[in-house]
PDB file of C-alpha atoms and ligand atoms in Angstrom:
ATOM      1  CA  MET A   8       0.278   0.344  -0.292  1.00  0.00           C
ATOM      2  CA  SER A   9       1.446   3.081  -1.390  1.00  0.00           C
ATOM      3  CA  LYS A  10       1.569   5.668   1.704  1.00  0.00           C
ATOM      4  CA  PRO A  11      -0.643   8.538   2.113  1.00  0.00           C
ATOM      5  CA  LEU A  12      -0.190  11.738   0.761  1.00  0.00           C
ATOM      6  CA  ILE A  13      -0.372  15.782   2.570  1.00  0.00           C
ATOM      7  CA  VAL A  14      -0.043  18.176  -0.005  1.00  0.00           C
ATOM      8  CA  VAL A  15       0.553  21.386   0.696  1.00  0.00           C
ATOM      9  CA  ASN A  16      -0.511  24.150  -1.989  1.00  0.00           C
ATOM     10  CA  PHE A  17       1.618  26.681  -1.467  1.00  0.00           C
ATOM     11  CA  LYS A  18      -0.053  29.209  -3.199  1.00  0.00           C
ATOM     12  CA  THR A  19       0.725  32.782  -3.374  1.00  0.00           C
ATOM     13  CA  TYR A  20      -0.297  33.401   0.388  1.00  0.00           C
ATOM     14  CA  GLU A  21       2.503  35.417   1.713  1.00  0.00           C
ATOM     15  CA  SER A  22       3.255  33.257   4.096  1.00  0.00           C
ATOM     16  CA  ALA A  23       4.187  30.526   1.493  1.00  0.00           C
ATOM     17  CA  SER A  24       5.819  32.989  -0.577  1.00  0.00           C
ATOM     18  CA  SER A  25       9.886  33.769  -0.640  1.00  0.00           C
ATOM     19  CA  GLN A  26      11.755  33.353   2.201  1.00  0.00           C
ATOM     20  CA  ASN A  27       8.715  32.406   3.860  1.00  0.00           C
ATOM     21  CA  ALA A  28       8.021  28.945   1.225  1.00  0.00           C
ATOM     22  CA  ASN A  29      11.914  27.762   2.356  1.00  0.00           C
ATOM     23  CA  THR A  30      10.616  28.124   6.456  1.00  0.00           C
ATOM     24  CA  LEU A  31       7.183  26.384   5.916  1.00  0.00           C
ATOM     25  CA  ALA A  32       8.845  23.286   3.876  1.00  0.00           C
ATOM     26  CA  LEU A  33      11.496  22.901   6.857  1.00  0.00           C
ATOM     27  CA  ALA A  34       8.662  23.258   9.713  1.00  0.00           C
ATOM     28  CA  MET A  35       7.174  20.341   7.131  1.00  0.00           C
ATOM     29  CA  GLU A  36      10.070  18.533   7.056  1.00  0.00           C
ATOM     30  CA  SER A  37       9.663  18.274  11.162  1.00  0.00           C
ATOM     31  CA  VAL A  38       6.408  15.706  10.274  1.00  0.00           C
ATOM     32  CA  THR A  39       8.353  13.872   7.657  1.00  0.00           C
ATOM     33  CA  SER A  40       8.112   9.426   8.890  1.00  0.00           C
ATOM     34  CA  ASP A  41       8.163   6.269   7.008  1.00  0.00           C
ATOM     35  CA  SER A  42       3.703   6.668   7.097  1.00  0.00           C
ATOM     36  CA  VAL A  43       2.789   9.888   4.980  1.00  0.00           C
ATOM     37  CA  GLU A  44       4.343  11.175   1.964  1.00  0.00           C
ATOM     38  CA  ILE A  45       4.548  15.473   2.491  1.00  0.00           C
ATOM     39  CA  VAL A  46       4.363  17.260  -0.746  1.00  0.00           C
ATOM     40  CA  ALA A  47       5.146  21.088  -0.452  1.00  0.00           C
ATOM     41  CA  VAL A  48       2.972  22.757  -3.654  1.00  0.00           C
ATOM     42  CA  THR A  49       5.351  26.138  -4.456  1.00  0.00           C
ATOM     43  CA  SER A  50       4.780  28.876  -7.006  1.00  0.00           C
ATOM     44  CA  ALA A  51       7.616  28.635 -10.174  1.00  0.00           C
ATOM     45  CA  PHE A  52       9.674  31.548  -9.008  1.00  0.00           C
ATOM     46  CA  ASP A  53      10.473  29.647  -5.251  1.00  0.00           C
ATOM     47  CA  LEU A  54      10.735  26.067  -6.731  1.00  0.00           C
ATOM     48  CA  SER A  55      14.615  25.712  -7.466  1.00  0.00           C
ATOM     49  CA  SER A  56      15.224  27.504  -3.696  1.00  0.00           C
ATOM     50  CA  VAL A  57      12.760  25.080  -1.999  1.00  0.00           C
ATOM     51  CA  SER A  58      13.742  22.089  -3.368  1.00  0.00           C
ATOM     52  CA  GLU A  59      17.187  22.921  -2.558  1.00  0.00           C
ATOM     53  CA  ASN A  60      16.458  22.515   1.194  1.00  0.00           C
ATOM     54  CA  ALA A  61      14.052  20.342   1.596  1.00  0.00           C
ATOM     55  CA  GLU A  62      15.416  17.469   1.572  1.00  0.00           C
ATOM     56  CA  ASN A  63      12.224  15.057   2.679  1.00  0.00           C
ATOM     57  CA  VAL A  64       9.093  16.821   1.933  1.00  0.00           C
ATOM     58  CA  LYS A  65       8.534  16.419  -2.011  1.00  0.00           C
ATOM     59  CA  VAL A  66       8.230  19.445  -4.008  1.00  0.00           C
ATOM     60  CA  TRP A  67       5.354  20.343  -7.039  1.00  0.00           C
ATOM     61  CA  THR A  68       5.076  23.336  -8.975  1.00  0.00           C
ATOM     62  CA  GLN A  69       1.132  24.684  -9.180  1.00  0.00           C
ATOM     63  CA  HIS A  70       0.862  23.809 -13.399  1.00  0.00           C
ATOM     64  CA  LEU A  71       2.868  22.873 -16.298  1.00  0.00           C
ATOM     65  CA  ASP A  72       2.117  24.320 -20.238  1.00  0.00           C
ATOM     66  CA  PRO A  73       3.054  21.586 -22.422  1.00  0.00           C
ATOM     67  CA  ILE A  74       5.536  23.443 -23.956  1.00  0.00           C
ATOM     68  CA  GLY A  75       8.876  22.671 -25.433  1.00  0.00           C
ATOM     69  CA  PHE A  76      11.895  24.363 -25.656  1.00  0.00           C
ATOM     70  CA  GLY A  77      11.469  27.393 -27.935  1.00  0.00           C
ATOM     71  CA  SER A  78       9.896  31.094 -28.472  1.00  0.00           C
ATOM     72  CA  ASN A  79       7.423  30.221 -25.985  1.00  0.00           C
ATOM     73  CA  THR A  80       6.981  33.642 -23.686  1.00  0.00           C
ATOM     74  CA  GLY A  81       5.183  33.468 -20.163  1.00  0.00           C
ATOM     75  CA  TRP A  82       5.349  29.665 -19.741  1.00  0.00           C
ATOM     76  CA  LEU A  83       5.890  27.493 -17.305  1.00  0.00           C
ATOM     77  CA  HIS A  84       8.050  24.282 -19.090  1.00  0.00           C
ATOM     78  CA  PRO A  85       7.978  21.244 -17.863  1.00  0.00           C
ATOM     79  CA  ASP A  86      11.734  20.231 -18.804  1.00  0.00           C
ATOM     80  CA  THR A  87      13.755  23.380 -16.727  1.00  0.00           C
ATOM     81  CA  ALA A  88      11.176  22.862 -13.788  1.00  0.00           C
ATOM     82  CA  ILE A  89      12.519  19.378 -13.503  1.00  0.00           C
ATOM     83  CA  LYS A  90      15.706  20.349 -13.950  1.00  0.00           C
ATOM     84  CA  ARG A  91      15.707  23.098 -11.194  1.00  0.00           C
ATOM     85  CA  GLY A  92      14.030  20.836  -8.972  1.00  0.00           C
ATOM     86  CA  ALA A  93      10.159  19.840  -9.221  1.00  0.00           C
ATOM     87  CA  GLN A  94       9.679  15.806  -8.456  1.00  0.00           C
ATOM     88  CA  GLY A  95       5.829  16.151  -8.896  1.00  0.00           C
ATOM     89  CA  THR A  96       3.060  18.750 -10.344  1.00  0.00           C
ATOM     90  CA  ILE A  97      -0.479  19.803 -10.024  1.00  0.00           C
ATOM     91  CA  ILE A  98      -2.908  20.965 -13.012  1.00  0.00           C
ATOM     92  CA  ASN A  99      -6.468  21.959 -12.954  1.00  0.00           C
ATOM     93  CA  HIS A 100      -6.456  23.197 -10.073  1.00  0.00           C
ATOM     94  CA  ALA A 101      -9.896  25.577  -9.641  1.00  0.00           C
ATOM     95  CA  GLU A 102      -7.775  28.648  -9.160  1.00  0.00           C
ATOM     96  CA  HIS A 103      -5.580  27.981 -13.109  1.00  0.00           C
ATOM     97  CA  LYS A 104      -8.261  25.560 -15.155  1.00  0.00           C
ATOM     98  CA  VAL A 105      -6.916  24.540 -18.092  1.00  0.00           C
ATOM     99  CA  SER A 106      -8.378  22.211 -21.637  1.00  0.00           C
ATOM    100  CA  ILE A 107      -8.514  18.636 -20.681  1.00  0.00           C
ATOM    101  CA  GLU A 108      -6.498  18.726 -24.163  1.00  0.00           C
ATOM    102  CA  HIS A 109      -3.919  20.939 -21.636  1.00  0.00           C
ATOM    103  CA  VAL A 110      -3.445  18.288 -19.816  1.00  0.00           C
ATOM    104  CA  ALA A 111      -3.387  14.916 -22.040  1.00  0.00           C
ATOM    105  CA  ASN A 112      -0.687  17.211 -24.067  1.00  0.00           C
ATOM    106  CA  LEU A 113       1.151  17.590 -20.689  1.00  0.00           C
ATOM    107  CA  MET A 114       1.361  14.255 -19.783  1.00  0.00           C
ATOM    108  CA  GLN A 115       2.321  12.907 -22.992  1.00  0.00           C
ATOM    109  CA  MET A 116       6.268  15.532 -22.553  1.00  0.00           C
ATOM    110  CA  LEU A 117       5.912  14.591 -18.965  1.00  0.00           C
ATOM    111  CA  PRO A 118       8.408  11.386 -18.315  1.00  0.00           C
ATOM    112  CA  GLU A 119       7.632   8.228 -16.792  1.00  0.00           C
ATOM    113  CA  GLY A 120       7.198   8.329 -13.755  1.00  0.00           C
ATOM    114  CA  PHE A 121       6.890  11.781 -13.375  1.00  0.00           C
ATOM    115  CA  PRO A 122       3.202  12.774 -10.288  1.00  0.00           C
ATOM    116  CA  ILE A 123       1.020  14.890 -12.484  1.00  0.00           C
ATOM    117  CA  CYS A 124      -1.930  15.523  -9.540  1.00  0.00           C
ATOM    118  CA  ALA A 125      -5.369  16.380 -11.859  1.00  0.00           C
ATOM    119  CA  CYS A 126      -7.377  18.427  -9.967  1.00  0.00           C
ATOM    120  CA  ALA A 127     -11.160  18.100 -10.618  1.00  0.00           C
ATOM    121  CA  ALA A 128     -14.150  20.102  -8.904  1.00  0.00           C
ATOM    122  CA  ASP A 129     -17.128  17.483  -9.261  1.00  0.00           C
ATOM    123  CA  VAL A 130     -17.543  13.891  -9.909  1.00  0.00           C
ATOM    124  CA  ASP A 131     -17.699  13.925 -13.396  1.00  0.00           C
ATOM    125  CA  GLU A 132     -14.730  16.231 -13.897  1.00  0.00           C
ATOM    126  CA  ALA A 133     -12.627  13.660 -11.720  1.00  0.00           C
ATOM    127  CA  LYS A 134     -14.369  10.733 -15.049  1.00  0.00           C
ATOM    128  CA  GLU A 135     -13.136  12.990 -17.515  1.00  0.00           C
ATOM    129  CA  LEU A 136      -9.818  12.985 -16.108  1.00  0.00           C
ATOM    130  CA  ALA A 137      -9.347   9.979 -14.649  1.00  0.00           C
ATOM    131  CA  LYS A 138      -9.641   8.458 -18.705  1.00  0.00           C
ATOM    132  CA  LEU A 139      -5.966   9.952 -19.628  1.00  0.00           C
ATOM    133  CA  GLY A 140      -4.923   8.266 -16.391  1.00  0.00           C
ATOM    134  CA  PRO A 141      -3.136  10.932 -14.103  1.00  0.00           C
ATOM    135  CA  THR A 142      -0.792   9.611 -11.098  1.00  0.00           C
ATOM    136  CA  TYR A 143      -3.728  11.848  -8.736  1.00  0.00           C
ATOM    137  CA  ILE A 144      -6.842  12.932  -8.909  1.00  0.00           C
ATOM    138  CA  ALA A 145      -7.742  15.419  -6.620  1.00  0.00           C
ATOM    139  CA  VAL A 146     -11.388  16.496  -6.503  1.00  0.00           C
ATOM    140  CA  GLU A 147     -11.722  19.865  -4.670  1.00  0.00           C
ATOM    141  CA  PRO A 148     -15.408  21.494  -4.630  1.00  0.00           C
ATOM    142  CA  PRO A 149     -14.209  24.970  -5.951  1.00  0.00           C
ATOM    143  CA  GLU A 150     -17.053  26.534  -3.282  1.00  0.00           C
ATOM    144  CA  LEU A 151     -15.429  25.041   0.068  1.00  0.00           C
ATOM    145  CA  ILE A 152     -12.066  25.584  -0.920  1.00  0.00           C
ATOM    146  CA  GLY A 153     -10.764  28.779   1.741  1.00  0.00           C
ATOM    147  CA  GLY A 154     -13.118  27.945   3.604  1.00  0.00           C
ATOM    148  CA  ASP A 155     -13.934  26.507   7.930  1.00  0.00           C
ATOM    149  CA  ILE A 156     -15.895  23.535   6.390  1.00  0.00           C
ATOM    150  CA  SER A 157     -13.519  19.800   4.747  1.00  0.00           C
ATOM    151  CA  VAL A 158     -14.893  18.662   2.089  1.00  0.00           C
ATOM    152  CA  THR A 159     -14.942  15.368   4.084  1.00  0.00           C
ATOM    153  CA  SER A 160     -17.797  16.507   6.278  1.00  0.00           C
ATOM    154  CA  ALA A 161     -18.863  19.370   4.492  1.00  0.00           C
ATOM    155  CA  ASP A 162     -19.886  16.982   1.207  1.00  0.00           C
ATOM    156  CA  PRO A 163     -18.492  13.388   1.552  1.00  0.00           C
ATOM    157  CA  THR A 164     -19.957  11.759  -0.586  1.00  0.00           C
ATOM    158  CA  ILE A 165     -18.624  13.579  -3.504  1.00  0.00           C
ATOM    159  CA  VAL A 166     -15.126  11.894  -2.383  1.00  0.00           C
ATOM    160  CA  SER A 167     -16.941   8.237  -1.911  1.00  0.00           C
ATOM    161  CA  ASP A 168     -18.925   9.017  -5.274  1.00  0.00           C
ATOM    162  CA  SER A 169     -15.397  10.417  -7.119  1.00  0.00           C
ATOM    163  CA  VAL A 170     -12.975   7.305  -6.013  1.00  0.00           C
ATOM    164  CA  LYS A 171     -15.687   5.111  -6.852  1.00  0.00           C
ATOM    165  CA  VAL A 172     -15.969   6.144 -10.498  1.00  0.00           C
ATOM    166  CA  VAL A 173     -12.482   6.784 -10.866  1.00  0.00           C
ATOM    167  CA  LYS A 174     -10.896   3.020 -10.052  1.00  0.00           C
ATOM    168  CA  GLU A 175     -13.950   1.997 -11.839  1.00  0.00           C
ATOM    169  CA  ILE A 176     -12.324   3.980 -14.931  1.00  0.00           C
ATOM    170  CA  ASN A 177      -8.824   3.345 -14.428  1.00  0.00           C
ATOM    171  CA  PRO A 178      -7.486   1.219 -10.433  1.00  0.00           C
ATOM    172  CA  ASN A 179      -4.372   3.194 -10.652  1.00  0.00           C
ATOM    173  CA  VAL A 180      -5.345   6.157 -10.308  1.00  0.00           C
ATOM    174  CA  ARG A 181      -4.783   7.737  -6.605  1.00  0.00           C
ATOM    175  CA  VAL A 182      -7.466   9.794  -5.670  1.00  0.00           C
ATOM    176  CA  LEU A 183      -7.084  13.255  -3.497  1.00  0.00           C
ATOM    177  CA  CYS A 184      -9.303  15.316  -1.959  1.00  0.00           C
ATOM    178  CA  GLY A 185      -9.231  18.713  -1.337  1.00  0.00           C
ATOM    179  CA  ALA A 186     -11.815  22.194  -0.384  1.00  0.00           C
ATOM    180  CA  GLY A 187     -11.657  23.632   3.690  1.00  0.00           C
ATOM    181  CA  VAL A 188      -9.799  20.446   5.340  1.00  0.00           C
ATOM    182  CA  LYS A 189      -8.300  21.719   8.586  1.00  0.00           C
ATOM    183  CA  THR A 190      -6.977  18.862  10.521  1.00  0.00           C
ATOM    184  CA  GLY A 191      -5.991  15.391  10.873  1.00  0.00           C
ATOM    185  CA  LYS A 192     -10.055  13.887  11.740  1.00  0.00           C
ATOM    186  CA  ASP A 193     -10.354  15.252   8.042  1.00  0.00           C
ATOM    187  CA  VAL A 194      -7.284  13.364   6.872  1.00  0.00           C
ATOM    188  CA  ALA A 195      -8.768  10.427   9.182  1.00  0.00           C
ATOM    189  CA  THR A 196     -11.523  10.645   7.746  1.00  0.00           C
ATOM    190  CA  ALA A 197     -10.934  11.024   3.838  1.00  0.00           C
ATOM    191  CA  ILE A 198      -8.379   8.220   3.931  1.00  0.00           C
ATOM    192  CA  GLU A 199     -12.013   7.044   5.321  1.00  0.00           C
ATOM    193  CA  LEU A 200     -14.112   7.311   2.537  1.00  0.00           C
ATOM    194  CA  GLY A 201     -11.187   5.946   0.199  1.00  0.00           C
ATOM    195  CA  ALA A 202      -8.872   8.929  -0.329  1.00  0.00           C
ATOM    196  CA  GLU A 203      -5.634   8.045   0.044  1.00  0.00           C
ATOM    197  CA  GLY A 204      -4.476  11.607   1.142  1.00  0.00           C
ATOM    198  CA  VAL A 205      -5.551  15.601   0.396  1.00  0.00           C
ATOM    199  CA  LEU A 206      -4.743  18.394  -1.059  1.00  0.00           C
ATOM    200  CA  LEU A 207      -4.537  21.927   1.604  1.00  0.00           C
ATOM    201  CA  ALA A 208      -3.664  25.192   1.731  1.00  0.00           C
ATOM    202  CA  SER A 209      -4.913  27.878   4.480  1.00  0.00           C
ATOM    203  CA  GLY A 210      -5.177  25.031   6.996  1.00  0.00           C
ATOM    204  CA  VAL A 211      -1.179  25.404   7.092  1.00  0.00           C
ATOM    205  CA  THR A 212      -0.648  29.156   5.821  1.00  0.00           C
ATOM    206  CA  LYS A 213      -2.528  30.968   7.556  1.00  0.00           C
ATOM    207  CA  ALA A 214      -2.414  28.871  10.638  1.00  0.00           C
ATOM    208  CA  GLN A 215      -1.161  30.949  14.123  1.00  0.00           C
ATOM    209  CA  ASP A 216       1.040  27.662  15.116  1.00  0.00           C
ATOM    210  CA  VAL A 217       2.200  25.560  12.047  1.00  0.00           C
ATOM    211  CA  GLU A 218       4.081  23.506  13.663  1.00  0.00           C
ATOM    212  CA  ALA A 219       0.902  21.923  16.116  1.00  0.00           C
ATOM    213  CA  VAL A 220      -1.055  21.794  12.488  1.00  0.00           C
ATOM    214  CA  LEU A 221       1.419  19.355  10.856  1.00  0.00           C
ATOM    215  CA  ALA A 222       1.799  17.369  13.656  1.00  0.00           C
ATOM    216  CA  ASP A 223      -1.917  17.570  13.828  1.00  0.00           C
ATOM    217  CA  LEU A 224      -2.549  16.966  10.338  1.00  0.00           C
ATOM    218  CA  VAL A 225      -0.017  13.616  10.356  1.00  0.00           C
ATOM    219  CA  SER A 226      -1.381  12.706  14.128  1.00  0.00           C
ATOM    220  CA  LEU A 227      -4.376  10.163  12.557  1.00  0.00           C
ATOM    221  CA  ILE A 228      -1.927   8.628   9.776  1.00  0.00           C
TER     222      ILE A 228
HETATM  223  O1  G3P B   8      -5.240  23.007  -3.344  1.00  0.00           O
HETATM  224  C1  G3P B   8      -5.549  23.078  -2.442  1.00  0.00           C
HETATM  225  C2  G3P B   8      -5.943  23.979  -2.006  1.00  0.00           C
HETATM  226  O2  G3P B   8      -7.388  24.286  -3.560  1.00  0.00           O
HETATM  227  C3  G3P B   8      -7.370  24.046  -0.804  1.00  0.00           C
HETATM  228  O3  G3P B   8      -7.357  25.023  -0.443  1.00  0.00           O
HETATM  229  O4  G3P B   8      -7.472  26.802   2.141  1.00  0.00           O
HETATM  230  O5  G3P B   8      -9.347  25.121   1.266  1.00  0.00           O
HETATM  231  O6  G3P B   8      -7.017  24.084   2.516  1.00  0.00           O
HETATM  232  P1  G3P B   8      -8.389  25.025   1.273  1.00  0.00           P
END
């Protein structure tokens, strides 16, 4: 059984940007263990610095574009991201939606085994993304993102239904869930619902005591 994941999306929170990104990733190091995989999803600007400083925390990018070397301006180039330390990526996040073709084209360009976590707003989108066979699908109802109610209590069936639908299409795809996740109990409930981990942001980036929140998140795994 693969280890459950705790994926912290740094977004553009000031508390998770620039030097604060390094500080947060080092705090995340303190909860790494053999029983859980901890992932920091940094901005493109902080990727190389965080990946140089964080030894046991995986570092992913928040988005990538299906482009190669050449005359392209302002896009996120997968090859360079990997050379600068990216160990995986999120794609199609609710805050940066792309077409299904973008996801498919990106997957074609990424090296074999490079983790890609495709975000879905609902069960139907999770079903469509499952047909592409990404490493992970993270179901995150947009209306719950940034809020105080975890998807695992506000809408548990979206998690269990997404797991069921995705596994029917491709049993190798691992399902995560996110939006409003704050506590170890939310993580444990996500796993009870069939998810293999969670995506979260504000529960960590807005925490008064980051270390305490991180310790709680892994406390029931
Ligand atoms: O990528 C995860 C993120 O969208 C969830 O946000 O603040 O509800 O944990 P939040």
